[in-house]
Short mmCIF file of C-alpha atoms in Angstrom, two decimals:
data_model
loop_
_atom_site.label_atom_id
_atom_site.label_comp_id
_atom_site.label_asym_id
_atom_site.label_seq_id
_atom_site.Cartn_x
_atom_site.Cartn_y
_atom_site.Cartn_z
CA MET A 128 11.50 4.98 -15.69
CA SER A 129 14.36 5.71 -13.23
CA GLU A 130 18.24 4.86 -13.79
CA GLN A 131 17.20 2.11 -11.13
CA SER A 132 14.48 0.58 -12.29
CA GLU A 133 16.77 -0.16 -15.82
CA GLN A 134 20.09 -0.70 -13.60
CA SER A 135 17.61 -3.84 -11.84
CA GLU A 136 16.45 -5.02 -14.95
CA GLN A 137 20.13 -6.11 -16.03
CA SER A 138 20.23 -7.87 -12.52
CA ASP A 139 19.02 -11.35 -12.29
CA HIS A 140 15.94 -10.61 -10.31
CA GLY A 141 13.04 -11.91 -12.93
CA LEU A 142 10.44 -10.43 -12.74
CA ALA A 143 8.33 -12.94 -15.94
CA ASP A 144 9.04 -15.41 -13.54
CA LYS A 145 7.53 -14.25 -10.31
CA THR A 146 4.86 -16.36 -9.78
CA LEU A 147 3.24 -14.46 -6.96
CA VAL A 148 2.59 -10.83 -7.28
CA ILE A 149 1.99 -8.67 -4.15
CA PHE A 150 0.36 -5.32 -4.01
CA ASP A 151 0.08 -2.37 -1.02
CA TRP A 152 -3.69 -0.41 -1.52
CA ASP A 153 -3.23 3.25 -1.15
CA GLY A 154 -0.78 4.91 -3.04
CA THR A 155 0.01 1.50 -5.35
CA LEU A 156 -3.17 0.42 -6.63
CA MET A 157 -5.92 3.21 -5.35
CA ASP A 158 -5.60 6.89 -5.89
CA SER A 159 -6.29 7.80 -2.06
CA ILE A 160 -4.20 9.56 -0.70
CA GLY A 161 -5.69 13.29 -1.35
CA LEU A 162 -8.44 11.70 0.94
CA ILE A 163 -6.71 10.34 3.09
CA VAL A 164 -5.01 13.45 3.80
CA GLU A 165 -7.97 14.84 3.88
CA SER A 166 -9.18 12.98 5.90
CA MET A 167 -7.05 13.43 8.74
CA HIS A 168 -7.28 16.69 8.73
CA VAL A 169 -10.90 17.06 9.42
CA ALA A 170 -10.54 14.23 12.27
CA GLY A 171 -7.28 16.01 13.88
CA GLU A 172 -8.58 19.48 14.04
CA ALA A 173 -12.44 17.71 15.15
CA HIS A 174 -10.25 17.42 17.91
CA GLY A 175 -7.81 20.59 18.85
CA PHE A 176 -5.10 19.15 17.00
CA HIS A 177 -3.03 20.55 13.77
CA THR A 178 -0.42 18.85 10.79
CA THR A 179 0.72 19.04 7.79
CA ASP A 180 0.15 17.21 4.56
CA GLN A 181 3.08 16.42 4.41
CA ALA A 182 3.27 14.59 8.44
CA VAL A 183 -0.19 12.88 7.23
CA LYS A 184 1.51 11.09 3.72
CA ASP A 185 4.77 9.94 6.10
CA ILE A 186 2.50 7.83 8.06
CA ILE A 187 0.61 5.95 5.31
CA GLY A 188 1.50 2.19 5.11
CA LEU A 189 1.19 2.43 8.66
CA SER A 190 -2.24 1.38 10.57
CA LEU A 191 -4.32 4.53 11.28
CA MET A 192 -3.95 4.34 15.42
CA ASN A 193 0.25 4.62 14.62
CA GLY A 194 -0.09 6.92 12.12
CA ILE A 195 -2.34 9.01 14.61
CA GLU A 196 -0.21 7.97 17.63
CA ILE A 197 2.60 9.76 15.45
CA LEU A 198 1.19 12.85 14.27
CA TYR A 199 -1.01 13.76 17.64
CA PRO A 200 1.89 12.40 20.44
CA GLN A 201 0.13 14.67 22.56
CA ALA A 202 -2.76 13.31 22.83
CA SER A 203 -4.77 11.49 25.31
CA ASP A 204 -5.07 7.56 24.24
CA THR A 205 -9.85 8.43 24.50
CA GLN A 206 -8.81 11.52 21.98
CA LYS A 207 -6.83 9.46 19.63
CA LEU A 208 -9.41 6.30 19.78
CA ALA A 209 -12.32 9.43 19.05
CA ILE A 210 -9.10 11.25 16.08
CA GLN A 211 -9.98 7.71 13.93
CA GLN A 212 -13.54 7.01 14.31
CA SER A 213 -13.45 10.83 13.62
CA TYR A 214 -11.63 9.81 10.66
CA ALA A 215 -13.91 7.23 9.30
CA ASP A 216 -16.76 9.13 10.06
CA TYR A 217 -14.98 11.07 7.21
CA TYR A 218 -13.31 8.52 5.05
CA ILE A 219 -15.84 5.84 4.70
CA PRO A 220 -18.92 8.40 3.24
CA ASN A 221 -16.07 10.02 0.86
CA SER A 222 -14.36 7.23 -0.62
CA HIS A 223 -15.66 6.62 -3.87
CA ARG A 224 -13.87 9.41 -4.75
CA THR A 225 -10.75 6.13 -4.86
CA PRO A 226 -10.59 5.02 -7.96
CA PHE A 227 -8.28 2.81 -9.26
CA PHE A 228 -5.46 4.73 -10.89
CA ALA A 229 -6.20 4.02 -14.54
CA PRO A 230 -4.10 0.90 -15.79
CA THR A 231 -4.71 -0.48 -12.46
CA GLU A 232 -7.14 -3.09 -13.63
CA ALA A 233 -5.69 -3.59 -17.11
CA MET A 234 -2.47 -5.20 -15.43
CA LEU A 235 -4.65 -7.34 -12.99
CA LYS A 236 -6.37 -9.14 -15.00
CA THR A 237 -3.26 -9.50 -17.27
CA LEU A 238 -1.45 -10.86 -14.40
CA GLN A 239 -4.46 -12.77 -13.68
CA GLN A 240 -4.25 -14.74 -17.48
CA GLN A 241 -0.47 -14.59 -17.04
CA GLY A 242 -1.22 -17.27 -14.18
CA ARG A 243 0.07 -15.48 -11.16
CA LYS A 244 -1.13 -15.28 -7.91
CA LEU A 245 -1.97 -12.27 -6.44
CA ALA A 246 -2.17 -10.73 -3.22
CA VAL A 247 -2.86 -7.28 -1.53
CA ALA A 248 -0.55 -6.44 2.21
CA THR A 249 -1.97 -3.03 3.55
CA GLY A 250 -2.27 -0.95 6.22
CA LYS A 251 -6.13 -0.74 5.96
CA LYS A 252 -8.08 -2.58 8.83
CA ARG A 253 -9.95 -5.81 7.26
CA ARG A 254 -12.71 -3.92 7.51
CA GLY A 255 -12.27 -0.81 5.34
CA LEU A 256 -10.14 -3.27 2.83
CA ASP A 257 -12.92 -5.36 2.34
CA ARG A 258 -15.00 -2.26 1.94
CA VAL A 259 -13.23 -0.89 -0.96
CA LEU A 260 -12.51 -4.05 -2.62
CA ASP A 261 -16.71 -4.51 -3.01
CA ALA A 262 -17.13 -0.75 -4.18
CA SER A 263 -14.56 -1.83 -6.88
CA ALA A 264 -15.06 -5.03 -7.11
CA SER A 265 -12.46 -6.65 -6.87
CA HIS A 266 -12.14 -9.32 -4.83
CA ASP A 267 -11.70 -11.90 -7.22
CA TYR A 268 -8.29 -10.51 -8.31
CA PHE A 269 -6.64 -11.56 -5.57
CA ASP A 270 -5.57 -15.47 -3.54
CA ILE A 271 -5.33 -13.76 -0.53
CA THR A 272 -5.09 -10.47 1.04
CA ARG A 273 -3.94 -9.19 4.59
CA CYS A 274 -3.95 -6.10 6.93
CA ALA A 275 -2.66 -4.54 9.90
CA ASP A 276 -4.89 -5.52 12.49
CA GLU A 277 -4.36 -9.12 10.99
CA SER A 278 -0.91 -9.21 11.21
CA GLY A 279 0.69 -6.39 12.53
CA SER A 280 1.82 -3.28 11.13
CA LYS A 281 4.43 -1.96 8.48
CA PRO A 282 6.86 -2.51 8.51
CA ASP A 283 6.83 -5.92 10.79
CA PRO A 284 6.81 -8.58 7.72
CA GLN A 285 4.08 -10.92 8.80
CA MET A 286 1.75 -10.24 6.10
CA LEU A 287 4.08 -10.57 4.11
CA THR A 288 4.82 -14.30 5.99
CA ASP A 289 0.97 -15.38 5.80
CA ILE A 290 0.73 -14.66 2.29
CA LEU A 291 3.78 -16.05 1.19
CA ASN A 292 2.56 -19.17 4.18
CA HIS A 293 -1.02 -19.43 2.50
CA THR A 294 -0.07 -19.25 -1.32
CA GLN A 295 2.97 -21.70 -0.50
CA GLN A 296 5.11 -19.70 -2.51
CA PRO A 297 9.05 -19.62 -1.37
CA ILE A 298 9.93 -15.59 -0.84
CA SER A 299 12.43 -15.98 -4.20
CA GLY A 300 8.98 -16.46 -5.75
CA ALA A 301 7.18 -13.54 -4.99
CA VAL A 302 7.75 -9.38 -5.44
CA PHE A 303 5.82 -7.14 -3.22
CA ILE A 304 4.77 -3.46 -5.23
CA GLY A 305 3.84 -0.47 -2.21
CA ASP A 306 4.80 3.44 -2.20
CA SER A 307 6.15 4.16 0.54
CA ILE A 308 9.31 3.68 3.30
CA TYR A 309 7.19 1.33 5.21
CA ASP A 310 6.39 -1.70 2.48
CA ILE A 311 10.40 -1.46 1.45
CA GLN A 312 11.50 -2.12 4.65
CA MET A 313 8.91 -4.80 4.91
CA ALA A 314 9.87 -6.54 2.11
CA ASN A 315 13.86 -5.97 2.82
CA LYS A 316 12.99 -7.44 5.58
CA LEU A 317 12.12 -10.44 4.37
CA GLY A 318 14.92 -10.23 1.46
CA MET A 319 11.80 -9.73 -1.32
CA THR A 320 12.30 -8.57 -4.74
CA SER A 321 10.80 -4.84 -4.39
CA ILE A 322 9.52 -2.38 -6.26
CA ALA A 323 8.77 0.70 -5.30
CA VAL A 324 6.40 3.61 -7.00
CA ASN A 325 6.79 7.13 -7.23
CA TYR A 326 3.27 8.48 -8.04
CA GLY A 327 2.23 7.90 -3.95
CA THR A 328 3.28 8.97 -0.58
CA ALA A 329 6.69 9.27 -0.59
CA SER A 330 9.46 11.18 -2.92
CA SER A 331 11.63 9.16 -5.52
CA ALA A 332 14.67 10.21 -3.15
CA GLU A 333 12.86 8.72 0.01
CA LEU A 334 11.98 5.20 -1.99
CA ALA A 335 15.27 4.79 -2.79
CA ALA A 336 17.23 5.09 0.24
CA GLN A 337 15.53 2.04 1.16
CA LEU A 338 17.56 0.47 -1.87
CA PRO A 339 14.32 -1.36 -3.74
CA THR A 340 14.86 -3.76 -6.34
CA TYR A 341 12.95 -1.74 -8.95
CA GLN A 342 11.30 1.86 -9.29
CA VAL A 343 9.06 3.54 -11.52
CA GLU A 344 7.60 6.96 -12.42
CA THR A 345 3.84 5.72 -13.29
CA PRO A 346 1.37 3.17 -12.40
CA GLN A 347 1.76 2.49 -16.94
CA GLU A 348 5.64 2.43 -15.78
CA LEU A 349 4.77 -0.62 -12.53
CA ALA A 350 1.76 -2.44 -15.41
CA LYS A 351 4.49 -2.55 -17.90
CA LEU A 352 7.21 -3.93 -15.60
CA LEU A 353 4.72 -6.57 -14.49
CA CYS A 354 3.35 -7.76 -17.39
CA GLY A 355 6.05 -7.17 -20.35
#
């Protein structure tokens, strides 16, 4: 466990007392970063635009269109829409290649058995999240899920506010887990306890700079931290 995690465990954040656990999806629960990068390359190049792996990783967590606008600012609005469609056309038929990280299902089951409410706040569109929830048979784990096309793109905290309102939980009773700087920025805007995971899109240093409450290296560390 990172030094920051060890220090955080000594502080009074009371993870065991958090009644609401909110997860980002891509790169936090699901091992989908590689396919996202691949799909964006395919989509951009189909319309004459090129970018780097790191540039794509840096926009994961944002809504898809926001990411496309950052990656390809020189593209016209029509081209951006075409890139978005090409991305979907490639990603969807290949989405079977995006499994949960190994301990994810056992972690979700344990948290549910402990009586926690579970939720998702993701940069995916509703249609995309519903598709992967169906494919992974994981709908029943979550009390509520919120998407970028329903509540605004991260780091806007509206998704978290919607989840708090739906579950009738206070900010102090919630923790948010994510792998991008936008995830931690979103939690910080509400003063919500956060856990940054270093196995997704951003580097450990980039995440640490956002001052998450906790920081973990692996999915196994995350499961241990949350479940006890």
